Short mmCIF file of C-alpha atoms in Angstrom, two decimals:
data_model
loop_
_atom_site.label_atom_id
_atom_site.label_comp_id
_atom_site.label_asym_id
_atom_site.label_seq_id
_atom_site.Cartn_x
_atom_site.Cartn_y
_atom_site.Cartn_z
CA MET A 1 -71.47 22.41 -44.15
CA GLU A 2 -72.45 25.81 -42.83
CA GLY A 3 -75.89 26.72 -44.08
CA GLU A 4 -75.46 30.17 -42.69
CA THR A 5 -76.74 32.97 -44.89
CA SER A 6 -75.59 36.55 -44.72
CA TRP A 7 -76.66 40.05 -45.76
CA PHE A 8 -75.21 39.04 -49.10
CA SER A 9 -77.92 36.43 -49.83
CA HIS A 10 -80.68 39.03 -50.13
CA SER A 11 -78.71 40.91 -52.76
CA LEU A 12 -78.20 37.66 -54.66
CA ASP A 13 -81.96 37.10 -54.73
CA ASP A 14 -82.53 40.56 -56.19
CA MET A 15 -79.69 40.20 -58.67
CA ALA A 16 -80.86 36.77 -59.79
CA ARG A 17 -84.26 38.22 -60.63
CA GLU A 18 -82.68 41.09 -62.57
CA ILE A 19 -80.45 38.74 -64.53
CA GLY A 20 -83.44 36.54 -65.22
CA GLU A 21 -85.06 39.35 -67.20
CA PHE A 22 -82.56 38.87 -70.01
CA ASP A 23 -81.00 35.48 -69.41
CA SER A 24 -82.32 32.44 -67.63
CA PHE A 25 -80.30 29.64 -66.10
CA SER A 26 -82.10 27.13 -68.30
CA GLU A 27 -80.37 28.63 -71.34
CA LEU A 28 -77.05 27.41 -69.99
CA SER A 29 -78.33 23.92 -69.16
CA ASP A 30 -78.66 21.09 -71.64
CA GLU A 31 -81.31 18.45 -71.40
CA GLY A 32 -81.01 14.71 -71.47
CA ASN A 33 -77.74 12.97 -70.63
CA LYS A 34 -75.86 16.19 -69.87
CA GLU A 35 -78.31 17.01 -67.09
CA ALA A 36 -77.99 13.51 -65.69
CA THR A 37 -74.22 13.83 -65.72
CA ALA A 38 -74.38 17.08 -63.78
CA VAL A 39 -76.57 15.48 -61.12
CA SER A 40 -74.27 12.48 -60.71
CA VAL A 41 -71.19 14.71 -60.36
CA ASP A 42 -73.03 16.84 -57.82
CA LEU A 43 -73.68 13.76 -55.66
CA ILE A 44 -70.04 12.71 -55.76
CA LEU A 45 -68.38 16.02 -54.95
CA PRO A 46 -67.88 16.96 -51.27
CA ASP A 47 -68.98 20.41 -50.16
CA ASP A 48 -65.51 21.96 -49.92
CA LEU A 49 -64.58 20.89 -53.45
CA LEU A 50 -67.92 22.04 -54.87
CA GLU A 51 -67.40 25.42 -53.18
CA ARG A 52 -64.05 25.87 -54.89
CA ILE A 53 -65.47 24.92 -58.30
CA LEU A 54 -68.44 27.26 -58.01
CA ALA A 55 -66.16 30.11 -56.88
CA TYR A 56 -64.47 30.07 -60.30
CA LEU A 57 -67.73 30.56 -62.18
CA PRO A 58 -68.56 33.94 -63.70
CA VAL A 59 -70.57 36.05 -61.25
CA ALA A 60 -73.77 35.79 -63.31
CA SER A 61 -73.48 31.98 -63.31
CA ILE A 62 -73.11 31.99 -59.51
CA PHE A 63 -76.48 33.73 -59.26
CA ARG A 64 -78.05 31.03 -61.39
CA ALA A 65 -76.32 28.27 -59.44
CA ARG A 66 -78.36 29.22 -56.37
CA CYS A 67 -81.49 28.13 -58.23
CA VAL A 68 -80.28 24.58 -58.94
CA CYS A 69 -81.05 23.01 -55.56
CA LYS A 70 -81.11 23.69 -51.83
CA ARG A 71 -77.55 22.43 -51.38
CA TRP A 72 -76.12 24.83 -53.97
CA TYR A 73 -78.18 27.68 -52.52
CA GLU A 74 -76.67 27.11 -49.06
CA ILE A 75 -73.15 26.81 -50.47
CA VAL A 76 -73.27 30.02 -52.51
CA SER A 77 -74.88 31.94 -49.62
CA SER A 78 -72.31 30.90 -47.03
CA LYS A 79 -69.44 32.97 -45.66
CA ARG A 80 -67.02 30.18 -46.48
CA PHE A 81 -67.97 30.43 -50.15
CA LEU A 82 -67.19 34.15 -50.09
CA TRP A 83 -63.77 33.32 -48.70
CA ASN A 84 -63.17 30.89 -51.57
CA PHE A 85 -64.44 33.47 -54.03
CA SER A 86 -61.96 36.00 -52.64
CA ARG A 87 -59.13 33.64 -53.66
CA VAL A 88 -60.09 34.11 -57.32
CA LEU A 89 -57.69 36.80 -58.47
CA SER A 90 -60.03 38.76 -60.69
CA GLN A 91 -63.25 38.71 -62.63
CA LYS A 92 -63.50 40.22 -66.09
CA PRO A 93 -64.85 43.76 -65.65
CA TRP A 94 -68.45 44.53 -66.49
CA TYR A 95 -69.46 47.77 -68.20
CA PHE A 96 -72.45 49.71 -66.90
CA MET A 97 -74.12 51.87 -69.54
CA PHE A 98 -76.47 54.62 -68.41
CA THR A 99 -79.66 54.91 -70.43
CA SER A 100 -80.91 58.19 -68.94
CA SER A 101 -79.27 61.50 -68.09
CA ASN A 102 -81.75 62.14 -65.27
CA GLU A 103 -81.88 58.76 -63.52
CA PRO A 104 -79.11 56.25 -62.67
CA THR A 105 -80.71 53.48 -64.73
CA GLY A 106 -79.03 51.26 -67.27
CA TYR A 107 -77.63 47.87 -68.17
CA ALA A 108 -74.41 46.06 -67.25
CA TYR A 109 -72.48 44.12 -69.88
CA ASP A 110 -70.85 40.79 -68.96
CA PRO A 111 -67.95 40.14 -71.40
CA ILE A 112 -67.61 36.47 -70.43
CA LEU A 113 -71.19 35.44 -71.19
CA ARG A 114 -71.61 38.38 -73.62
CA LYS A 115 -74.96 39.40 -72.12
CA TRP A 116 -76.56 42.57 -70.73
CA TYR A 117 -78.28 42.66 -67.32
CA GLY A 118 -80.63 45.22 -65.85
CA ILE A 119 -79.05 46.62 -62.68
CA GLU A 120 -80.06 49.41 -60.31
CA LEU A 121 -77.16 51.31 -58.81
CA PRO A 122 -77.37 52.29 -55.14
CA CYS A 123 -76.67 55.80 -53.82
CA ILE A 124 -76.12 57.62 -57.10
CA GLU A 125 -78.87 60.02 -58.19
CA THR A 126 -77.99 61.01 -61.77
CA SER A 127 -75.61 59.76 -64.44
CA ASN A 128 -73.53 62.97 -64.41
CA TRP A 129 -72.01 62.20 -60.99
CA PHE A 130 -68.26 61.58 -60.80
CA ILE A 131 -67.50 57.85 -60.81
CA ALA A 132 -64.38 55.81 -60.06
CA SER A 133 -63.97 52.07 -59.45
CA SER A 134 -61.42 49.57 -58.20
CA CYS A 135 -61.54 45.87 -57.34
CA GLY A 136 -65.31 45.54 -56.88
CA LEU A 137 -65.98 48.91 -55.24
CA VAL A 138 -67.37 51.99 -56.98
CA CYS A 139 -67.11 55.55 -55.65
CA PHE A 140 -69.74 58.16 -56.52
CA MET A 141 -69.48 61.93 -55.99
CA ASP A 142 -72.23 64.44 -56.78
CA ASN A 143 -71.62 66.99 -59.50
CA ASP A 144 -73.11 69.99 -57.68
CA SER A 145 -71.48 70.65 -54.31
CA ARG A 146 -69.00 67.76 -54.87
CA THR A 147 -69.16 66.92 -51.18
CA GLU A 148 -71.63 64.02 -51.29
CA LEU A 149 -69.58 60.83 -51.60
CA TYR A 150 -70.55 57.16 -51.46
CA VAL A 151 -68.61 53.93 -51.81
CA CYS A 152 -70.61 50.88 -52.84
CA ASN A 153 -70.50 47.38 -54.24
CA PRO A 154 -72.92 47.49 -57.19
CA ILE A 155 -73.39 43.71 -57.12
CA THR A 156 -74.28 43.24 -53.45
CA LYS A 157 -75.77 46.77 -53.11
CA THR A 158 -73.83 47.51 -49.89
CA CYS A 159 -73.09 51.20 -49.58
CA ARG A 160 -71.34 53.67 -47.25
CA LYS A 161 -71.61 57.44 -47.15
CA LEU A 162 -68.32 59.22 -46.49
CA GLN A 163 -67.79 62.40 -44.57
CA ASP A 164 -67.49 65.58 -46.60
CA PRO A 165 -64.04 66.11 -48.12
CA PRO A 166 -62.02 69.19 -47.15
CA GLY A 167 -60.98 72.00 -49.43
CA LEU A 168 -62.99 74.15 -51.79
CA ARG A 169 -66.70 73.39 -51.61
CA PHE A 170 -67.32 74.53 -55.19
CA SER A 171 -64.32 73.89 -57.43
CA ASP A 172 -64.27 74.53 -61.16
CA TYR A 173 -62.90 71.05 -61.90
CA SER A 174 -62.63 67.86 -59.86
CA ALA A 175 -61.03 64.48 -60.55
CA LEU A 176 -62.02 61.41 -58.52
CA ALA A 177 -60.02 58.18 -58.09
CA VAL A 178 -60.18 55.12 -55.82
CA SER A 179 -57.75 52.27 -55.16
CA VAL A 180 -58.67 49.08 -53.26
CA ASN A 181 -56.13 46.79 -51.59
CA ARG A 182 -57.04 43.27 -52.74
CA LYS A 183 -55.70 41.66 -49.57
CA SER A 184 -56.96 43.93 -46.80
CA HIS A 185 -59.92 45.35 -48.77
CA GLY A 186 -58.98 48.79 -47.43
CA TYR A 187 -59.25 51.62 -49.92
CA THR A 188 -57.85 55.05 -50.72
CA ILE A 189 -59.83 57.81 -52.40
CA SER A 190 -58.32 60.90 -53.97
CA ILE A 191 -59.93 64.12 -55.18
CA VAL A 192 -57.94 66.64 -57.21
CA LYS A 193 -59.68 70.02 -57.08
CA SER A 194 -58.87 72.90 -59.39
CA LYS A 195 -60.16 76.47 -59.22
CA GLN A 196 -59.18 79.55 -61.16
CA VAL A 197 -57.33 82.24 -59.23
CA THR A 198 -59.61 85.26 -59.09
CA GLY A 199 -58.91 87.62 -61.97
CA ASN A 200 -56.12 85.47 -63.45
CA PHE A 201 -57.07 82.93 -66.11
CA PHE A 202 -53.52 81.54 -66.35
CA GLN A 203 -53.18 80.63 -62.66
CA TRP A 204 -55.16 77.88 -60.99
CA ASP A 205 -55.30 76.64 -57.40
CA VAL A 206 -54.83 72.85 -57.36
CA SER A 207 -55.31 70.76 -54.21
CA VAL A 208 -55.09 67.03 -53.54
CA HIS A 209 -57.31 65.45 -50.87
CA ILE A 210 -56.87 61.85 -49.70
CA TYR A 211 -59.28 59.58 -47.82
CA ASP A 212 -58.07 56.45 -45.99
CA SER A 213 -60.71 53.83 -45.14
CA GLU A 214 -58.56 52.52 -42.27
CA THR A 215 -58.54 55.85 -40.41
CA MET A 216 -61.85 57.01 -41.98
CA MET A 217 -60.33 60.49 -42.30
CA TRP A 218 -59.57 62.98 -45.06
CA VAL A 219 -56.20 64.70 -45.37
CA THR A 220 -55.35 67.64 -47.63
CA SER A 221 -51.94 66.48 -48.75
CA LEU A 222 -51.05 69.24 -51.19
CA THR A 223 -52.09 72.74 -52.26
CA GLU A 224 -50.33 74.52 -55.10
CA VAL A 225 -50.80 77.18 -57.77
CA LEU A 226 -50.20 76.12 -61.38
CA THR A 227 -49.40 78.72 -64.04
CA GLY A 228 -50.50 78.01 -67.59
CA TRP A 229 -52.17 74.74 -66.60
CA ARG A 230 -55.30 73.63 -64.77
CA GLY A 231 -56.61 70.36 -63.45
CA GLY A 232 -59.52 68.48 -65.04
CA ASP A 233 -61.69 65.45 -64.37
CA GLU A 234 -59.28 62.61 -65.25
CA SER A 235 -57.26 60.83 -62.54
CA VAL A 236 -56.35 57.30 -61.47
CA ILE A 237 -54.24 55.59 -58.79
CA CYS A 238 -51.74 52.93 -59.88
CA ASP A 239 -49.40 51.16 -57.47
CA GLY A 240 -49.58 53.94 -54.88
CA VAL A 241 -49.08 56.79 -57.36
CA LEU A 242 -51.77 59.31 -58.26
CA TYR A 243 -51.85 60.34 -61.91
CA PHE A 244 -54.00 63.15 -63.26
CA LEU A 245 -54.24 65.04 -66.53
CA ILE A 246 -53.73 68.79 -66.69
CA TYR A 247 -54.86 71.08 -69.48
CA SER A 248 -53.22 74.14 -71.00
CA THR A 249 -54.85 77.49 -70.26
CA GLY A 250 -53.18 79.14 -73.24
CA GLY A 251 -49.83 80.61 -74.15
CA GLY A 252 -48.31 77.41 -75.55
CA ALA A 253 -48.39 75.59 -78.87
CA PRO A 254 -51.91 74.37 -79.78
CA GLU A 255 -50.78 70.74 -79.92
CA ASN A 256 -49.56 70.83 -76.31
CA ARG A 257 -52.99 70.99 -74.73
CA HIS A 258 -52.57 68.05 -72.32
CA GLY A 259 -50.00 66.90 -69.82
CA LEU A 260 -49.70 64.29 -67.07
CA ILE A 261 -48.83 64.92 -63.42
CA THR A 262 -47.67 62.20 -61.00
CA TYR A 263 -47.95 62.37 -57.21
CA ASN A 264 -46.64 59.66 -54.88
CA LEU A 265 -49.29 59.02 -52.23
CA SER A 266 -46.85 57.33 -49.86
CA SER A 267 -44.72 60.46 -49.48
CA CYS A 268 -47.59 62.98 -49.64
CA SER A 269 -45.14 65.87 -49.56
CA PRO A 270 -46.98 69.21 -49.39
CA HIS A 271 -43.94 71.16 -50.57
CA GLY A 272 -42.95 69.48 -53.84
CA LEU A 273 -43.73 71.28 -57.08
CA LEU A 274 -46.24 69.29 -59.11
CA ILE A 275 -45.00 70.68 -62.40
CA ARG A 276 -41.63 68.97 -61.82
CA SER A 277 -43.35 65.61 -62.35
CA PHE A 278 -44.85 66.78 -65.66
CA ILE A 279 -44.92 64.13 -68.41
CA PRO A 280 -45.93 65.24 -71.93
CA VAL A 281 -48.56 63.21 -73.77
CA PRO A 282 -47.33 61.10 -76.71
CA CYS A 283 -49.09 63.14 -79.41
CA PRO A 284 -51.70 65.90 -79.83
CA LEU A 285 -54.88 64.66 -78.13
CA THR A 286 -58.51 65.71 -78.34
CA CYS A 287 -59.08 64.00 -74.97
CA GLY A 288 -57.43 61.45 -72.70
CA ARG A 289 -58.86 58.73 -70.45
CA LEU A 290 -56.69 57.24 -67.68
CA MET A 291 -57.11 53.76 -66.24
CA ASN A 292 -55.32 51.19 -64.07
CA LEU A 293 -54.68 47.86 -65.79
CA LYS A 294 -52.85 45.50 -63.44
CA GLU A 295 -51.17 48.44 -61.64
CA LYS A 296 -49.91 49.93 -64.91
CA LEU A 297 -51.09 53.32 -66.11
CA VAL A 298 -52.89 53.08 -69.44
CA MET A 299 -54.22 56.01 -71.43
CA VAL A 300 -56.81 55.89 -74.20
CA GLY A 301 -56.67 59.09 -76.23
CA GLY A 302 -58.31 60.73 -79.21
CA ILE A 303 -55.57 61.48 -81.74
CA GLY A 304 -55.86 64.97 -83.21
CA LYS A 305 -55.19 65.86 -86.82
CA GLN A 306 -51.77 67.33 -87.56
CA ASP A 307 -53.14 70.61 -88.88
CA ARG A 308 -56.20 70.67 -86.60
CA PRO A 309 -55.24 68.99 -83.29
CA ASP A 310 -58.71 69.68 -81.87
CA ILE A 311 -60.35 67.39 -84.47
CA ILE A 312 -60.17 63.63 -83.88
CA LYS A 313 -58.78 61.34 -86.58
CA GLY A 314 -58.36 58.13 -84.57
CA ILE A 315 -57.95 56.56 -81.13
CA GLY A 316 -54.75 55.21 -79.60
CA ILE A 317 -53.84 53.23 -76.48
CA TRP A 318 -50.59 53.81 -74.59
CA VAL A 319 -49.00 52.40 -71.44
CA LEU A 320 -46.61 54.47 -69.29
CA ASN A 321 -43.21 52.89 -68.63
CA GLY A 322 -41.30 55.13 -66.27
CA LYS A 323 -41.74 58.50 -67.95
CA ALA A 324 -42.03 57.17 -71.50
CA TRP A 325 -45.21 56.27 -73.33
CA GLN A 326 -45.36 52.99 -75.26
CA GLU A 327 -48.03 52.70 -77.92
CA ILE A 328 -49.97 49.47 -77.55
CA ALA A 329 -52.59 49.75 -80.26
CA ARG A 330 -54.54 52.04 -82.54
CA MET A 331 -58.19 51.48 -83.23
CA PRO A 332 -58.62 50.03 -86.75
CA HIS A 333 -60.41 52.43 -89.06
CA LYS A 334 -63.35 50.06 -89.62
CA PHE A 335 -64.15 50.16 -85.89
CA PHE A 336 -63.66 53.93 -85.75
CA GLN A 337 -66.14 54.29 -88.60
CA GLY A 338 -68.46 51.78 -86.94
CA PHE A 339 -69.36 54.32 -84.28
CA GLY A 340 -70.83 56.58 -86.96
CA GLU A 341 -70.28 60.21 -86.05
CA PHE A 342 -67.55 60.15 -83.37
CA ASP A 343 -67.09 63.18 -81.14
CA ASP A 344 -63.71 64.60 -80.18
CA VAL A 345 -64.39 63.42 -76.62
CA PHE A 346 -65.69 59.99 -75.64
CA ALA A 347 -66.10 57.61 -72.70
CA SER A 348 -63.51 54.95 -71.96
CA SER A 349 -62.59 52.89 -68.91
CA GLY A 350 -60.94 49.58 -68.17
CA THR A 351 -59.40 47.20 -65.67
CA ASP A 352 -57.64 43.84 -65.69
CA ASP A 353 -57.05 43.19 -69.44
CA LEU A 354 -60.15 44.84 -70.91
CA ILE A 355 -60.71 48.38 -72.17
CA TYR A 356 -64.16 49.68 -73.06
CA ILE A 357 -64.69 52.57 -75.51
CA GLN A 358 -68.04 54.24 -76.06
CA SER A 359 -69.23 57.22 -78.09
CA TYR A 360 -71.42 59.65 -76.18
CA GLY A 361 -73.80 59.76 -79.13
CA ALA A 362 -74.72 56.07 -79.41
CA PRO A 363 -75.08 52.92 -77.27
CA SER A 364 -72.43 51.06 -79.29
CA LEU A 365 -69.68 49.57 -77.10
CA LEU A 366 -66.24 48.47 -78.32
CA VAL A 367 -64.01 46.16 -76.26
CA PHE A 368 -60.22 45.87 -76.57
CA ASP A 369 -58.42 42.90 -74.97
CA MET A 370 -54.91 44.03 -73.98
CA SER A 371 -53.53 40.50 -73.60
CA GLN A 372 -54.74 39.31 -77.01
CA ARG A 373 -54.53 42.69 -78.81
CA HIS A 374 -58.03 42.00 -80.08
CA TRP A 375 -60.91 44.38 -80.88
CA ARG A 376 -64.54 43.32 -80.87
CA TRP A 377 -67.98 44.83 -80.49
CA SER A 378 -70.07 43.93 -77.47
CA GLN A 379 -73.47 42.37 -77.90
CA LYS A 380 -76.03 45.03 -78.80
CA CYS A 381 -77.25 46.89 -75.73
CA PRO A 382 -81.03 46.47 -75.17
CA VAL A 383 -81.59 50.21 -75.44
CA THR A 384 -82.16 52.38 -78.47
CA LYS A 385 -81.59 56.06 -79.09
CA ARG A 386 -84.93 57.80 -78.54
CA PHE A 387 -84.05 61.34 -79.67
CA PRO A 388 -81.15 62.94 -81.62
CA LEU A 389 -79.46 64.68 -78.66
CA GLN A 390 -79.67 61.70 -76.29
CA LEU A 391 -76.28 61.04 -74.67
CA PHE A 392 -74.83 57.76 -73.45
CA THR A 393 -72.03 57.17 -71.00
CA GLY A 394 -70.85 54.50 -68.59
CA PHE A 395 -68.09 53.01 -66.49
CA CYS A 396 -66.55 49.61 -65.88
CA PHE A 397 -66.22 47.76 -62.59
CA GLU A 398 -65.04 44.36 -61.44
CA PRO A 399 -67.97 42.25 -60.18
CA ARG A 400 -66.99 40.97 -56.72
CA LEU A 401 -69.12 39.36 -54.04
CA GLU A 402 -66.85 39.44 -50.99
CA ILE A 403 -65.81 43.11 -50.89
CA SER A 404 -67.86 45.67 -49.02
CA PRO A 405 -67.18 49.33 -48.21
#
């Protein structure tokens, strides 16, 4: 058995201590005959089989497993264990909730063990940075110059600073997205920048910039002027296609305030008209949140009232099939009321089968399971609202150990 440790083992030590603040390994262990059984099984199992078993544990349980004995410590810290872990298709996404608007501090929610862990994020400076995630990696972009970009693994704390993206240095709106290849671990980052044409509120310059981790280079793949529409801050990459929301700049019906644009990253044609790929939203929305669930585009949207489309009356979830939206679920009224006062805009993100929804005004977190069509509240976050105007936000990410930027 290789007892070789890697850079990864130091991050595990730090993470194990952080997890220990709220949840100790002893809570998952029973005394008496159950403990004796675990020891006897441990003696019987060969290293390669034990590696495979441990690789299927939730990430938080893997951290605790290192504390059981020297043998388990060496197994979990080895490169061969990381290879076995990479064979596990996916981990249920965690949700990181910021608890301060000035510092990148907060707690991460584990939906499997239903527990919150204190985690420090690398690279990011404040919670208002742009954030996108895919398959264990998280991309951060500053909200000032929008040229400072980092890609990191929040579990292992590995981080890489990217070169400045091309295009406008100070755009009015920017939308960030990242897509990781699960096999090669290469990744693609996209930034959609939007800036008003000087002296013309109805026309907006829109540009798409793509970063490829294999070439480590940025390419400006498209620049176009939209009339009557502008870009925003919502985008996602699904199965090689970039999707981003656009917003009406006036002149149309009040209920048609949002639209969806698609852009195939494999073709990257600089001459195609973006507006030709326009897909209307399924109903009047107060806001829309895009996410990639198993390479399918999913949108969580605030449903506007019929007579006042800017006022939220509920929340719906849709999946895009071709160019048609299919409604998957609507939030039951008891959960909608459970948030208390719900703003017209809110935070929502998801991956795999889970969607998280959070009001900016409270630390309450609602989870929707797409496969089971089931709604449930998370365990209460160990943070309380300290003052009336305190805001909360967050993002979800898949906890992976073997992926690094």
